[in-house]
């Protein structure tokens, strides 16, 4: 059974940094990759950053140059380093782990971790 546990969220002032972690168990990294998503108050879920099976990364335009996604294979952990945080980065952040299901990618989800950025 795949389990994802996020940690590292919290409250920080604008301009500060946080590093989110997503510890996985029962998961084998696949071509579907892993990612970080977020849901801000009153908004839909959006992709923040993704790392694919070939280790290519992509980011939402709003976080490019400020956030970095990475993974530590021996530790089975995904990270999101967030620098120069802005108030608009306030959201619940979710880790997603992609698996192949019926020849398509589907995600397992973590429970989320709150990030609050104050001015």
N, CA and C atoms as an extended XYZ file, in Angstrom:
357
Properties=species:S:1:pos:R:3:atomname:S:1:resname:S:1:resid:I:1 pbc="F F F"
N         0.844       -1.188        0.000 N   UNK     1
C         0.000        0.000        0.000 CA  UNK     1
C         0.885        1.247        0.000 C   UNK     1
N         0.571        2.162       -0.898 N   UNK     2
C         1.355        3.383       -1.009 CA  UNK     2
C         0.901        4.377        0.040 C   UNK     2
N         1.873        4.946        0.736 N   UNK     3
C         1.573        6.001        1.701 CA  UNK     3
C         2.518        7.168        1.472 C   UNK     3
N         1.967        8.365        1.553 N   UNK     4
C         2.741        9.587        1.399 CA  UNK     4
C         2.498       10.454        2.621 C   UNK     4
N         3.568       10.946        3.226 N   UNK     5
C         3.434       11.782        4.415 CA  UNK     5
C         4.243       13.054        4.212 C   UNK     5
N         3.516       14.166        4.123 N   UNK     6
C         4.179       15.464        3.956 CA  UNK     6
C         4.548       16.057        5.303 C   UNK     6
N         5.591       16.862        5.292 N   UNK     7
C         5.996       17.602        6.483 CA  UNK     7
C         6.761       18.836        6.042 C   UNK     7
N         6.993       19.739        6.984 N   UNK     8
C         7.794       20.918        6.688 CA  UNK     8
C         7.005       22.192        6.492 C   UNK     8
N         5.689       22.080        6.478 N   UNK     9
C         4.887       23.283        6.346 CA  UNK     9
C         4.953       24.132        7.607 C   UNK     9
N         4.398       25.324        7.513 N   UNK    10
C         4.392       26.203        8.664 CA  UNK    10
C         4.094       27.627        8.268 C   UNK    10
N         4.377       28.529        9.177 N   UNK    11
C         4.144       29.948        8.943 CA  UNK    11
C         5.476       30.663        8.797 C   UNK    11
N         5.538       31.544        7.821 N   UNK    12
C         6.774       32.262        7.541 CA  UNK    12
C         6.419       33.640        6.992 C   UNK    12
N         7.316       34.575        7.180 N   UNK    13
C         7.102       35.900        6.612 CA  UNK    13
C         7.497       35.912        5.142 C   UNK    13
N         6.918       36.833        4.425 N   UNK    14
C         7.249       36.987        3.012 CA  UNK    14
C         8.753       37.191        2.863 C   UNK    14
N         9.293       36.516        1.850 N   UNK    15
C        10.734       36.557        1.635 CA  UNK    15
C        11.471       35.404        2.277 C   UNK    15
N        10.803       34.685        3.156 N   UNK    16
C        11.414       33.571        3.843 CA  UNK    16
C        11.417       32.295        3.027 C   UNK    16
N        11.875       31.225        3.664 N   UNK    17
C        12.012       29.940        2.987 CA  UNK    17
C        11.415       28.811        3.828 C   UNK    17
N        10.976       27.791        3.149 N   UNK    18
C        10.540       26.547        3.776 CA  UNK    18
C        10.960       25.403        2.870 C   UNK    18
N        11.150       24.237        3.480 N   UNK    19
C        11.429       23.046        2.692 CA  UNK    19
C        10.429       21.968        3.077 C   UNK    19
N         9.636       21.568        2.106 N   UNK    20
C         8.653       20.509        2.315 CA  UNK    20
C         9.274       19.154        1.994 C   UNK    20
N         8.860       18.163        2.739 N   UNK    21
C         9.295       16.792        2.488 CA  UNK    21
C         8.076       15.901        2.313 C   UNK    21
N         8.240       14.886        1.498 N   UNK    22
C         7.192       13.896        1.298 CA  UNK    22
C         7.839       12.522        1.410 C   UNK    22
N         7.637       11.892        2.538 N   UNK    23
C         8.191       10.557        2.761 CA  UNK    23
C         7.234        9.518        2.197 C   UNK    23
N         7.769        8.617        1.392 N   UNK    24
C         6.923        7.608        0.773 CA  UNK    24
C         7.225        6.222        1.326 C   UNK    24
N         6.214        5.396        1.307 N   UNK    25
C         6.403        3.989        1.615 CA  UNK    25
C         5.541        3.182        0.664 C   UNK    25
N         6.058        2.041        0.254 N   UNK    26
C         5.315        1.197       -0.659 CA  UNK    26
C         5.249        1.733       -2.073 C   UNK    26
N         6.071        2.715       -2.389 N   UNK    27
C         6.009        3.353       -3.707 CA  UNK    27
C         7.311        3.159       -4.457 C   UNK    27
N         7.185        2.814       -5.729 N   UNK    28
C         8.338        2.725       -6.603 CA  UNK    28
C         8.216        3.809       -7.658 C   UNK    28
N         9.211        4.655       -7.741 N   UNK    29
C         9.179        5.772       -8.682 CA  UNK    29
C         8.962        5.247      -10.098 C   UNK    29
N         8.010        5.833      -10.782 N   UNK    30
C         7.642        5.340      -12.113 CA  UNK    30
C         7.803        6.440      -13.145 C   UNK    30
N         7.528        6.090      -14.397 N   UNK    31
C         7.611        7.075      -15.474 CA  UNK    31
C         6.614        8.204      -15.280 C   UNK    31
N         5.630        7.960      -14.445 N   UNK    32
C         4.626        8.989      -14.186 CA  UNK    32
C         5.160       10.117      -13.307 C   UNK    32
N         6.224        9.847      -12.575 N   UNK    33
C         6.844       10.880      -11.774 CA  UNK    33
C         6.103       11.225      -10.494 C   UNK    33
N         6.586       12.282       -9.850 N   UNK    34
C         5.981       12.781       -8.618 CA  UNK    34
C         5.856       14.292       -8.700 C   UNK    34
N         4.989       14.845       -7.878 N   UNK    35
C         4.819       16.277       -7.945 CA  UNK    35
C         4.298       16.880       -6.656 C   UNK    35
N         4.327       18.176       -6.636 N   UNK    36
C         3.734       18.973       -5.565 CA  UNK    36
C         2.613       19.812       -6.155 C   UNK    36
N         1.488       19.790       -5.479 N   UNK    37
C         0.341       20.583       -5.867 CA  UNK    37
C        -0.040       21.445       -4.675 C   UNK    37
N        -0.867       22.437       -4.934 N   UNK    38
C        -1.354       23.253       -3.825 CA  UNK    38
C        -2.781       23.700       -4.097 C   UNK    38
N        -3.454       23.969       -2.991 N   UNK    39
C        -4.815       24.510       -3.071 CA  UNK    39
C        -4.886       25.702       -2.134 C   UNK    39
N        -5.045       26.865       -2.722 N   UNK    40
C        -5.189       28.093       -1.934 CA  UNK    40
C        -6.650       28.272       -1.542 C   UNK    40
N        -6.919       29.040       -0.504 N   UNK    41
C        -8.306       29.268       -0.073 CA  UNK    41
C        -9.158       29.805       -1.222 C   UNK    41
N       -10.263       29.140       -1.480 N   UNK    42
C       -11.185       29.589       -2.501 CA  UNK    42
C       -10.754       29.303       -3.931 C   UNK    42
N        -9.691       28.534       -4.089 N   UNK    43
C        -9.189       28.239       -5.436 CA  UNK    43
C        -9.090       26.739       -5.659 C   UNK    43
N        -8.923       26.366       -6.896 N   UNK    44
C        -8.762       24.966       -7.234 CA  UNK    44
C        -7.331       24.501       -7.029 C   UNK    44
N        -7.151       23.195       -7.118 N   UNK    45
C        -5.807       22.637       -6.958 CA  UNK    45
C        -4.974       22.932       -8.190 C   UNK    45
N        -3.724       23.308       -7.996 N   UNK    46
C        -2.845       23.604       -9.120 CA  UNK    46
C        -1.506       22.895       -8.940 C   UNK    46
N        -0.931       22.549      -10.077 N   UNK    47
C         0.393       21.944      -10.062 CA  UNK    47
C         1.425       23.008       -9.730 C   UNK    47
N         2.299       22.708       -8.796 N   UNK    48
C         3.380       23.614       -8.431 CA  UNK    48
C         4.681       23.180       -9.120 C   UNK    48
N         5.016       21.919       -8.984 N   UNK    49
C         6.258       21.414       -9.556 CA  UNK    49
C         6.129       19.910       -9.751 C   UNK    49
N         6.816       19.425      -10.778 N   UNK    50
C         6.762       17.998      -11.055 CA  UNK    50
C         8.134       17.517      -11.495 C   UNK    50
N         8.463       16.288      -11.083 N   UNK    51
C         9.674       15.637      -11.541 CA  UNK    51
C         9.262       14.343      -12.204 C   UNK    51
N         9.675       14.178      -13.458 N   UNK    52
C         9.224       13.046      -14.246 CA  UNK    52
C        10.153       11.846      -14.078 C   UNK    52
N         9.766       10.757      -14.723 N   UNK    53
C        10.536        9.527      -14.608 CA  UNK    53
C        11.968        9.653      -15.077 C   UNK    53
N        12.199       10.561      -16.020 N   UNK    54
C        13.564       10.774      -16.515 CA  UNK    54
C        14.246       11.932      -15.801 C   UNK    54
N        13.669       12.345      -14.668 N   UNK    55
C        14.217       13.401      -13.815 CA  UNK    55
C        14.122       14.797      -14.402 C   UNK    55
N        13.356       14.954      -15.466 N   UNK    56
C        13.110       16.314      -15.931 CA  UNK    56
C        12.121       16.979      -14.979 C   UNK    56
N        12.240       18.265      -14.831 N   UNK    57
C        11.374       18.998      -13.913 CA  UNK    57
C        10.623       20.091      -14.656 C   UNK    57
N         9.475       20.421      -14.117 N   UNK    58
C         8.750       21.573      -14.640 CA  UNK    58
C         8.035       22.251      -13.490 C   UNK    58
N         7.825       23.533      -13.676 N   UNK    59
C         7.286       24.365      -12.605 CA  UNK    59
C         6.157       25.255      -13.128 C   UNK    59
N         5.279       25.592      -12.226 N   UNK    60
C         4.299       26.614      -12.530 CA  UNK    60
C         5.043       27.928      -12.735 C   UNK    60
N         4.545       28.745      -13.640 N   UNK    61
C         5.216       30.018      -13.917 CA  UNK    61
C         5.359       30.859      -12.657 C   UNK    61
N         4.399       30.753      -11.781 N   UNK    62
C         4.388       31.591      -10.584 CA  UNK    62
C         5.497       31.241       -9.595 C   UNK    62
N         6.108       30.067       -9.738 N   UNK    63
C         7.138       29.670       -8.774 CA  UNK    63
C         8.505       29.470       -9.414 C   UNK    63
N         8.593       29.614      -10.709 N   UNK    64
C         9.882       29.425      -11.383 CA  UNK    64
C        10.948       30.361      -10.812 C   UNK    64
N        12.115       29.793      -10.569 N   UNK    65
C        13.211       30.576      -10.022 CA  UNK    65
C        13.176       30.708       -8.515 C   UNK    65
N        12.075       30.289       -7.899 N   UNK    66
C        11.961       30.385       -6.440 CA  UNK    66
C        11.858       29.010       -5.775 C   UNK    66
N        11.226       28.067       -6.433 N   UNK    67
C        11.009       26.727       -5.880 CA  UNK    67
C        11.862       25.720       -6.640 C   UNK    67
N        12.290       24.687       -5.915 N   UNK    68
C        13.059       23.605       -6.523 CA  UNK    68
C        12.543       22.266       -6.021 C   UNK    68
N        12.203       21.410       -6.953 N   UNK    69
C        11.751       20.064       -6.611 CA  UNK    69
C        12.935       19.109       -6.759 C   UNK    69
N        13.028       18.160       -5.847 N   UNK    70
C        14.100       17.180       -5.933 CA  UNK    70
C        13.653       15.904       -5.225 C   UNK    70
N        14.399       14.844       -5.454 N   UNK    71
C        14.068       13.592       -4.770 CA  UNK    71
C        15.337       12.894       -4.313 C   UNK    71
N        15.205       12.169       -3.232 N   UNK    72
C        16.305       11.386       -2.674 CA  UNK    72
C        15.873        9.932       -2.733 C   UNK    72
N        16.390        9.222       -3.714 N   UNK    73
C        15.945        7.850       -3.925 CA  UNK    73
C        16.208        6.927       -2.733 C   UNK    73
N        17.434        6.933       -2.159 N   UNK    74
C        17.671        6.032       -1.012 CA  UNK    74
C        16.724        6.298        0.169 C   UNK    74
N        16.307        7.553        0.321 N   UNK    75
C        15.411        7.899        1.417 CA  UNK    75
C        13.943        7.835        1.022 C   UNK    75
N        13.686        7.537       -0.262 N   UNK    76
C        12.296        7.485       -0.749 CA  UNK    76
C        11.532        8.756       -0.387 C   UNK    76
N        12.169        9.877       -0.602 N   UNK    77
C        11.585       11.146       -0.190 CA  UNK    77
C        11.648       12.168       -1.315 C   UNK    77
N        10.570       12.911       -1.433 N   UNK    78
C        10.465       14.014       -2.386 CA  UNK    78
C        10.538       15.314       -1.597 C   UNK    78
N        11.171       16.324       -2.178 N   UNK    79
C        11.330       17.600       -1.507 CA  UNK    79
C        10.815       18.747       -2.376 C   UNK    79
N        10.492       19.826       -1.708 N   UNK    80
C        10.197       21.080       -2.395 CA  UNK    80
C        10.846       22.196       -1.583 C   UNK    80
N        11.910       22.741       -2.119 N   UNK    81
C        12.565       23.889       -1.487 CA  UNK    81
C        11.888       25.150       -1.993 C   UNK    81
N        11.377       25.942       -1.071 N   UNK    82
C        10.639       27.141       -1.432 CA  UNK    82
C        11.363       28.347       -0.864 C   UNK    82
N        11.838       29.194       -1.751 N   UNK    83
C        12.545       30.417       -1.358 CA  UNK    83
C        11.759       31.641       -1.806 C   UNK    83
N        12.113       32.772       -1.239 N   UNK    84
C        11.468       34.042       -1.602 CA  UNK    84
C         9.950       33.908       -1.589 C   UNK    84
N         9.440       33.363       -0.531 N   UNK    85
C         8.006       33.103       -0.450 CA  UNK    85
C         7.204       34.382       -0.476 C   UNK    85
N         6.038       34.295       -1.099 N   UNK    86
C         5.122       35.413       -1.232 CA  UNK    86
C         3.811       35.063       -0.542 C   UNK    86
N         3.048       36.088       -0.222 N   UNK    87
C         1.770       35.824        0.447 CA  UNK    87
C         0.864       34.960       -0.416 C   UNK    87
N         0.979       35.109       -1.723 N   UNK    88
C         0.134       34.305       -2.626 CA  UNK    88
C         0.545       32.844       -2.691 C   UNK    88
N         1.644       32.482       -2.030 N   UNK    89
C         2.026       31.071       -1.944 CA  UNK    89
C         1.283       30.359       -0.810 C   UNK    89
N         0.532       31.104       -0.032 N   UNK    90
C        -0.239       30.502        1.053 CA  UNK    90
C        -1.234       29.489        0.495 C   UNK    90
N        -1.144       28.263        0.992 N   UNK    91
C        -1.989       27.189        0.490 CA  UNK    91
C        -1.709       25.919        1.283 C   UNK    91
N        -2.540       24.925        1.044 N   UNK    92
C        -2.223       23.572        1.496 CA  UNK    92
C        -1.466       22.894        0.355 C   UNK    92
N        -0.315       22.345        0.680 N   UNK    93
C         0.535       21.712       -0.317 CA  UNK    93
C         0.414       20.194       -0.208 C   UNK    93
N         0.227       19.566       -1.358 N   UNK    94
C         0.033       18.130       -1.418 CA  UNK    94
C         1.121       17.479       -2.263 C   UNK    94
N         1.568       16.351       -1.791 N   UNK    95
C         2.500       15.533       -2.545 CA  UNK    95
C         1.696       14.515       -3.354 C   UNK    95
N         2.126       14.259       -4.574 N   UNK    96
C         1.460       13.278       -5.431 CA  UNK    96
C         2.484       12.316       -6.008 C   UNK    96
N         2.160       11.054       -5.995 N   UNK    97
C         3.042       10.018       -6.530 CA  UNK    97
C         2.321        9.306       -7.662 C   UNK    97
N         2.899        9.359       -8.845 N   UNK    98
C         2.251        8.793      -10.011 CA  UNK    98
C         2.539        7.313      -10.200 C   UNK    98
N         1.498        6.597      -10.566 N   UNK    99
C         1.637        5.176      -10.872 CA  UNK    99
C         0.924        4.904      -12.186 C   UNK    99
N         1.372        3.841      -12.867 N   UNK   100
C         0.737        3.452      -14.116 CA  UNK   100
C        -0.440        2.556      -13.785 C   UNK   100
N        -1.602        2.933      -14.280 N   UNK   101
C        -2.818        2.168      -14.050 CA  UNK   101
C        -3.582        2.127      -15.361 C   UNK   101
N        -3.787        0.917      -15.877 N   UNK   102
C        -4.463        0.749      -17.175 CA  UNK   102
C        -3.788        1.600      -18.242 C   UNK   102
N        -2.474        1.570      -18.233 N   UNK   103
C        -1.646        2.275      -19.220 CA  UNK   103
C        -1.776        3.790      -19.147 C   UNK   103
N        -2.310        4.297      -18.045 N   UNK   104
C        -2.365        5.737      -17.825 CA  UNK   104
C        -1.787        6.034      -16.449 C   UNK   104
N        -1.491        7.291      -16.231 N   UNK   105
C        -0.946        7.689      -14.939 CA  UNK   105
C        -2.069        8.116      -14.004 C   UNK   105
N        -1.968        7.656      -12.785 N   UNK   106
C        -2.899        8.064      -11.737 CA  UNK   106
C        -2.076        8.399      -10.503 C   UNK   106
N        -2.606        9.269       -9.651 N   UNK   107
C        -1.850        9.746       -8.503 CA  UNK   107
C        -2.341        9.181       -7.182 C   UNK   107
N        -1.388        8.861       -6.331 N   UNK   108
C        -1.649        8.730       -4.905 CA  UNK   108
C        -1.366       10.109       -4.292 C   UNK   108
N        -2.113       10.420       -3.210 N   UNK   109
C        -1.997       11.743       -2.604 CA  UNK   109
C        -1.662       11.649       -1.127 C   UNK   109
N        -0.887       12.637       -0.691 N   UNK   110
C        -0.663       12.778        0.729 CA  UNK   110
C        -1.795       13.567        1.366 C   UNK   110
N        -1.687       13.785        2.672 N   UNK   111
C        -2.760       14.446        3.404 CA  UNK   111
C        -2.662       15.965        3.339 C   UNK   111
N        -1.527       16.468        2.890 N   UNK   112
C        -1.350       17.907        2.760 CA  UNK   112
C        -0.664       18.535        3.957 C   UNK   112
N         0.019       19.632        3.692 N   UNK   113
C         0.668       20.385        4.760 CA  UNK   113
C         0.438       21.874        4.487 C   UNK   113
N         0.084       22.596        5.528 N   UNK   114
C        -0.286       24.007        5.379 CA  UNK   114
C         0.959       24.883        5.329 C   UNK   114
N         0.969       25.775        4.362 N   UNK   115
C         2.006       26.811        4.273 CA  UNK   115
C         1.297       28.164        4.329 C   UNK   115
N         1.702       28.989        5.275 N   UNK   116
C         1.112       30.303        5.433 CA  UNK   116
C         2.217       31.344        5.381 C   UNK   116
N         2.082       32.265        4.445 N   UNK   117
C         3.077       33.319        4.264 CA  UNK   117
C         2.416       34.652        4.607 C   UNK   117
N         2.993       35.352        5.555 N   UNK   118
C         2.425       36.622        5.990 CA  UNK   118
C         3.299       37.786        5.528 C   UNK   118
N         2.646       38.928        5.382 N   UNK   119
C         3.374       40.111        4.888 CA  UNK   119
C         4.046       40.858        6.017 C   UNK   119
